[in-house]
XYZ file of N, CA, C and O in Angstrom:
408
model
N -112.235 -103.301 -2.794
C -113.291 -102.846 -2.728
C -113.027 -101.170 -2.117
O -112.353 -100.917 -1.068
N -113.474 -100.211 -3.050
C -113.494 -98.952 -2.803
C -113.671 -98.373 -1.797
O -114.401 -98.611 -0.855
N -112.864 -96.887 -1.182
C -113.642 -96.348 -0.249
C -114.348 -95.844 -0.264
O -114.572 -95.110 -1.276
N -115.674 -95.544 0.443
C -116.642 -95.032 0.420
C -116.433 -93.507 0.397
O -115.591 -93.727 1.904
N -117.201 -92.763 -0.088
C -117.297 -91.219 -0.311
C -117.071 -90.506 0.597
O -116.576 -90.106 0.890
N -117.743 -91.170 1.301
C -118.549 -90.186 2.426
C -117.127 -90.532 4.082
O -118.038 -90.646 4.738
N -116.347 -91.636 3.845
C -115.834 -92.465 4.784
C -115.003 -91.370 5.919
O -115.100 -90.705 6.486
N -114.875 -89.740 5.124
C -114.296 -88.825 6.351
C -115.846 -88.187 7.012
O -115.163 -88.310 8.478
N -116.964 -87.971 6.088
C -117.800 -88.053 7.386
C -118.497 -88.427 7.584
O -118.903 -88.181 9.536
N -117.757 -90.513 7.647
C -118.732 -90.667 9.291
C -117.361 -90.588 9.856
O -117.524 -91.458 10.548
N -116.154 -90.615 9.214
C -115.599 -90.821 10.257
C -115.593 -89.844 11.715
O -115.241 -89.751 13.234
N -115.552 -88.796 11.584
C -116.723 -87.184 11.568
C -117.791 -87.204 12.730
O -116.883 -87.268 14.128
N -118.536 -88.336 12.169
C -119.221 -88.011 13.353
C -119.559 -88.621 13.909
O -120.046 -88.816 15.100
N -118.631 -90.100 13.804
C -118.196 -91.439 14.883
C -117.596 -90.309 16.064
O -117.200 -91.043 17.091
N -116.482 -89.326 16.070
C -115.272 -88.313 16.325
C -116.375 -88.571 17.646
O -118.263 -87.718 17.523
N -116.512 -87.943 19.204
C -116.161 -88.102 20.506
C -115.873 -86.345 21.170
O -113.941 -87.123 19.981
N -116.152 -85.750 21.692
C -115.557 -84.013 22.407
C -113.935 -85.169 22.425
O -112.622 -83.769 22.499
N -114.232 -85.782 22.972
C -112.706 -85.825 23.795
C -111.546 -86.842 23.276
O -110.447 -87.207 23.534
N -111.571 -87.134 21.867
C -111.312 -87.495 20.817
C -110.008 -86.612 20.276
O -109.183 -86.796 20.167
N -110.217 -85.675 20.184
C -110.311 -83.829 19.865
C -109.375 -84.472 18.565
O -107.997 -84.208 18.017
N -109.459 -85.365 18.057
C -110.564 -85.312 16.469
C -109.631 -83.637 15.601
O -110.664 -82.950 15.446
N -109.204 -83.079 14.782
C -108.322 -82.256 13.797
C -108.576 -81.848 12.515
O -108.701 -81.359 12.357
N -108.315 -83.461 12.314
C -107.515 -83.346 10.581
C -108.225 -84.540 10.352
O -107.127 -85.993 11.021
N -108.733 -85.517 9.468
C -109.155 -86.336 8.378
C -108.566 -86.593 7.029
O -108.533 -85.699 5.940
N -107.215 -87.037 6.974
C -107.530 -87.893 5.348
C -107.302 -88.491 4.486
O -106.902 -89.567 5.316
N -107.992 -88.585 3.819
C -107.962 -89.955 3.332
C -107.349 -90.721 2.307
O -106.846 -89.447 1.583
N -106.122 -91.614 2.341
C -105.729 -91.507 1.816
C -106.392 -93.578 0.464
O -105.281 -94.157 0.481
N -107.268 -93.127 0.061
C -107.809 -93.953 -0.138
C -107.089 -95.511 -1.593
O -107.057 -96.390 -2.165
N -105.918 -94.521 -2.260
C -105.546 -95.452 -3.410
C -103.971 -95.924 -3.397
O -103.270 -96.731 -3.785
N -104.169 -96.399 -1.629
C -102.576 -96.735 -1.050
C -103.044 -98.855 -0.895
O -103.735 -98.671 -0.743
N -101.463 -98.966 -2.211
C -101.911 -100.599 -1.256
C -101.421 -101.255 -0.662
O -100.310 -100.548 -0.154
N -101.159 -102.320 -0.469
C -102.920 -102.518 -0.530
C -103.880 -103.068 -0.401
O -104.762 -103.220 -0.716
N -103.640 -101.681 0.793
C -104.996 -100.679 1.538
C -105.926 -99.684 1.106
O -103.893 -98.744 1.764
N -106.165 -99.250 2.181
C -106.344 -97.823 1.649
C -106.290 -97.422 2.953
O -106.107 -98.183 3.544
N -105.896 -95.917 3.620
C -104.807 -95.576 4.913
C -105.841 -93.650 5.257
O -106.027 -93.320 3.903
N -106.225 -94.651 5.853
C -106.697 -93.021 6.737
C -105.836 -92.903 7.605
O -105.541 -93.226 9.186
N -105.719 -90.768 7.385
C -104.758 -90.165 8.533
C -106.062 -89.753 9.634
O -106.331 -89.108 8.861
N -105.483 -89.740 10.261
C -106.405 -88.509 11.912
C -105.564 -88.065 12.450
O -104.185 -88.310 12.700
N -105.988 -86.988 12.824
C -105.053 -85.832 13.091
C -105.970 -85.749 15.215
O -106.565 -85.301 15.032
N -105.018 -86.198 15.574
C -105.148 -86.519 17.097
C -104.580 -85.116 17.917
O -103.469 -84.757 17.926
N -104.802 -84.192 19.092
C -104.630 -83.366 20.138
C -104.518 -84.064 21.579
O -105.182 -83.697 21.954
N -103.579 -85.580 21.364
C -103.642 -85.723 22.317
C -102.560 -85.998 23.300
O -101.611 -85.552 22.403
N -102.152 -86.364 24.062
C -99.995 -86.664 24.675
C -99.496 -87.240 24.608
O -98.999 -86.605 24.781
N -99.886 -88.677 23.576
C -98.695 -89.635 23.368
C -99.656 -90.230 22.015
O -100.533 -90.583 21.693
N -98.113 -91.174 21.959
C -98.190 -92.217 20.617
C -98.676 -92.877 21.130
O -100.132 -93.017 20.210
N -99.132 -93.214 22.077
C -99.998 -94.273 23.046
C -101.276 -94.002 22.677
O -102.682 -95.076 22.528
N -102.120 -92.890 23.165
C -103.455 -92.360 23.149
C -103.232 -92.431 22.101
O -104.497 -92.880 21.832
N -102.491 -91.837 21.171
C -102.749 -91.255 19.073
C -103.612 -93.144 19.047
O -104.629 -92.954 18.342
N -103.004 -93.886 19.482
C -103.593 -95.166 18.756
C -104.808 -95.924 18.923
O -105.200 -96.173 18.365
N -104.374 -95.711 20.713
C -106.335 -95.395 20.982
C -106.975 -95.271 20.527
O -109.052 -95.384 20.698
N -106.782 -93.812 20.999
C -108.423 -93.012 20.078
C -108.832 -93.423 19.039
O -109.377 -93.403 18.605
N -106.901 -93.392 18.401
C -107.958 -94.116 16.710
C -108.104 -94.652 16.097
O -108.671 -95.358 15.564
N -107.754 -96.104 16.625
C -108.797 -97.639 17.043
C -109.765 -96.810 17.865
O -111.033 -97.944 16.883
N -110.560 -96.873 18.625
C -111.484 -96.923 18.853
C -112.380 -96.128 17.883
O -113.824 -96.258 17.906
N -112.281 -94.653 17.161
C -112.783 -93.571 16.866
C -112.955 -94.607 15.661
O -113.872 -94.531 14.539
N -112.421 -95.170 14.974
C -112.149 -96.152 13.551
C -113.289 -97.659 13.693
O -114.368 -97.395 12.990
N -113.301 -98.103 15.116
C -114.511 -98.896 15.566
C -116.164 -98.739 15.269
O -116.440 -98.847 15.151
N -115.981 -97.330 15.314
C -116.898 -96.512 16.344
C -117.095 -96.360 14.911
O -118.407 -97.481 13.989
N -117.076 -95.818 14.012
C -117.421 -95.665 12.169
C -117.754 -96.785 11.824
O -118.656 -96.980 11.200
N -116.442 -97.770 12.312
C -117.637 -98.930 11.317
C -118.206 -99.722 11.664
O -119.233 -100.383 11.024
N -118.815 -99.593 12.511
C -119.917 -100.092 13.425
C -121.478 -99.899 13.295
O -122.767 -100.006 13.145
N -121.193 -98.191 12.737
C -122.059 -96.952 12.842
C -122.999 -97.749 11.797
O -124.675 -96.604 12.091
N -122.809 -98.521 10.262
C -123.257 -97.536 9.354
C -122.808 -98.949 8.448
O -122.181 -99.412 8.043
N -123.954 -98.338 7.047
C -123.331 -99.969 6.485
C -122.856 -99.024 5.114
O -122.484 -100.294 4.193
N -121.838 -98.205 4.531
C -121.259 -97.820 4.055
C -120.537 -98.501 3.897
O -118.869 -98.256 3.745
N -119.744 -98.392 5.405
C -118.375 -100.001 5.950
C -119.039 -101.213 5.830
O -117.392 -101.498 6.280
N -119.319 -101.189 5.231
C -120.307 -102.972 5.272
C -118.381 -103.509 4.732
O -117.841 -103.602 3.730
N -118.629 -104.680 5.476
C -116.607 -105.448 4.011
C -115.738 -104.856 4.526
O -114.948 -105.472 4.810
N -115.505 -104.176 5.304
C -114.446 -103.218 5.813
C -114.073 -103.209 7.144
O -114.883 -103.786 8.024
N -112.857 -103.537 7.283
C -112.107 -103.752 8.785
C -111.199 -102.470 8.965
O -110.169 -102.401 8.282
N -110.618 -103.140 10.775
C -109.689 -102.046 10.858
C -108.294 -102.892 10.644
O -108.828 -103.847 11.967
N -107.101 -102.878 10.121
C -106.446 -103.840 10.639
C -104.629 -102.981 11.607
O -105.119 -103.842 11.580
N -105.028 -101.708 11.214
C -104.560 -101.474 12.345
C -104.217 -99.574 12.531
O -104.363 -99.633 11.810
N -103.253 -99.933 14.165
C -103.377 -98.294 13.999
C -102.512 -97.702 14.644
O -101.853 -97.920 15.211
N -101.277 -96.523 13.690
C -99.896 -96.657 13.647
C -99.312 -95.064 13.759
O -100.293 -94.872 12.563
N -98.682 -95.071 14.525
C -97.864 -93.385 14.608
C -96.503 -93.696 13.515
O -96.119 -93.930 14.243
N -96.931 -93.085 12.055
C -95.877 -92.710 12.107
C -94.763 -92.386 12.715
O -95.069 -91.347 12.883
N -93.545 -92.600 12.789
C -92.467 -92.106 12.417
C -91.938 -91.016 11.933
O -91.646 -90.870 10.887
N -91.706 -89.371 12.527
C -91.913 -88.755 11.021
C -90.276 -87.655 11.536
O -89.450 -87.709 12.628
N -89.176 -87.516 11.053
C -88.338 -86.195 10.932
C -88.182 -85.583 11.796
O -89.681 -84.841 12.102
N -87.128 -85.019 12.755
C -87.318 -83.959 13.408
C -88.830 -82.294 12.699
O -87.810 -82.490 11.572
N -88.490 -81.675 13.536
C -88.831 -80.508 12.695
C -88.238 -79.854 11.618
O -87.354 -79.731 12.045
N -87.701 -79.935 10.896
C -87.207 -78.773 9.498
C -86.474 -79.775 8.888
O -85.337 -78.965 9.147
N -85.912 -80.788 9.435
C -85.157 -81.986 8.998
C -85.094 -82.429 8.155
O -86.741 -82.822 7.724
N -84.487 -82.546 6.617
C -85.792 -83.465 5.995
C -85.050 -84.559 6.251
O -83.667 -85.113 6.457
N -86.189 -85.240 5.365
C -85.709 -86.974 5.403
C -84.633 -87.773 4.548
O -85.116 -88.123 4.610
N -84.059 -86.536 3.424
C -83.214 -87.547 2.358
C -82.248 -87.036 3.059
O -80.689 -87.062 2.548
N -81.936 -86.294 3.453
C -81.076 -84.832 4.413
C -80.611 -85.086 6.071
O -80.575 -84.237 6.669
N -80.911 -85.993 6.706
C -82.003 -85.664 8.297
C -80.347 -85.259 9.349
O -80.067 -84.660 10.510
N -78.909 -85.251 8.825
C -77.724 -84.537 9.218
C -77.817 -83.462 9.026
O -76.469 -82.390 9.800
N -77.976 -82.384 8.033
C -78.132 -81.004 8.308
C -79.375 -80.606 8.854
O -80.698 -81.096 8.618
N -78.967 -79.588 9.340
C -79.843 -78.594 10.865
C -80.543 -77.532 9.529
O -80.066 -77.589 8.292
N -82.146 -77.009 9.617
C -82.660 -75.911 8.772
C -81.326 -74.841 8.883
O -81.904 -73.662 8.663
N -80.882 -74.838 10.040
C -80.417 -72.951 10.695
C -78.225 -73.395 9.794
O -77.431 -72.492 10.599
N -78.124 -74.935 9.348
C -76.731 -74.913 8.392
C -77.109 -74.478 6.665
O -78.059 -74.623 6.644
N -76.168 -73.013 6.834
C -76.691 -73.406 5.725
C -75.085 -73.926 4.529
O -74.042 -74.670 5.680
N -75.579 -75.158 2.969
C -74.375 -75.357 2.333
C -73.776 -74.738 1.929
O -73.840 -73.572 2.494
N -72.657 -74.738 1.520
C -71.370 -74.139 0.980
C -72.028 -73.668 -0.500
O -72.853 -73.907 -0.499
N -71.233 -72.894 -1.139
C -71.107 -72.330 -2.555
C -71.584 -73.333 -3.362
O -72.387 -72.310 -3.931
N -71.147 -74.098 -2.997
C -71.131 -75.345 -4.723
C -72.552 -76.421 -4.457
O -72.619 -76.747 -5.152
N -73.273 -75.750 -2.826
C -74.297 -76.486 -3.236
C -74.520 -77.825 -2.279
O -75.312 -78.386 -2.374
N -73.723 -77.930 -1.835
C -73.111 -78.951 -0.537
C -73.300 -78.975 0.445
O -72.715 -77.920 0.745
């Protein structure tokens, strides 16, 4: 079942000021199920997961557009430290490769 085209708007409508929602990113073609990215300005990973869960559950309950959908989980992905490449995390952005590119 495809993610409703109005999903971002429904999530935004379900957000409360205390959720501190900054951005929504929809990834409807991800398999085995769609992924919704929520950028929240909160203090911790635990709080982000709690707020995302509550916000998604409110949106799912709010209208018929999400009929048949359910929340499978709310997780904060672990990312490489800012400026570090996911392919070479041992290289700092302040380090320069030698002349031959290695």
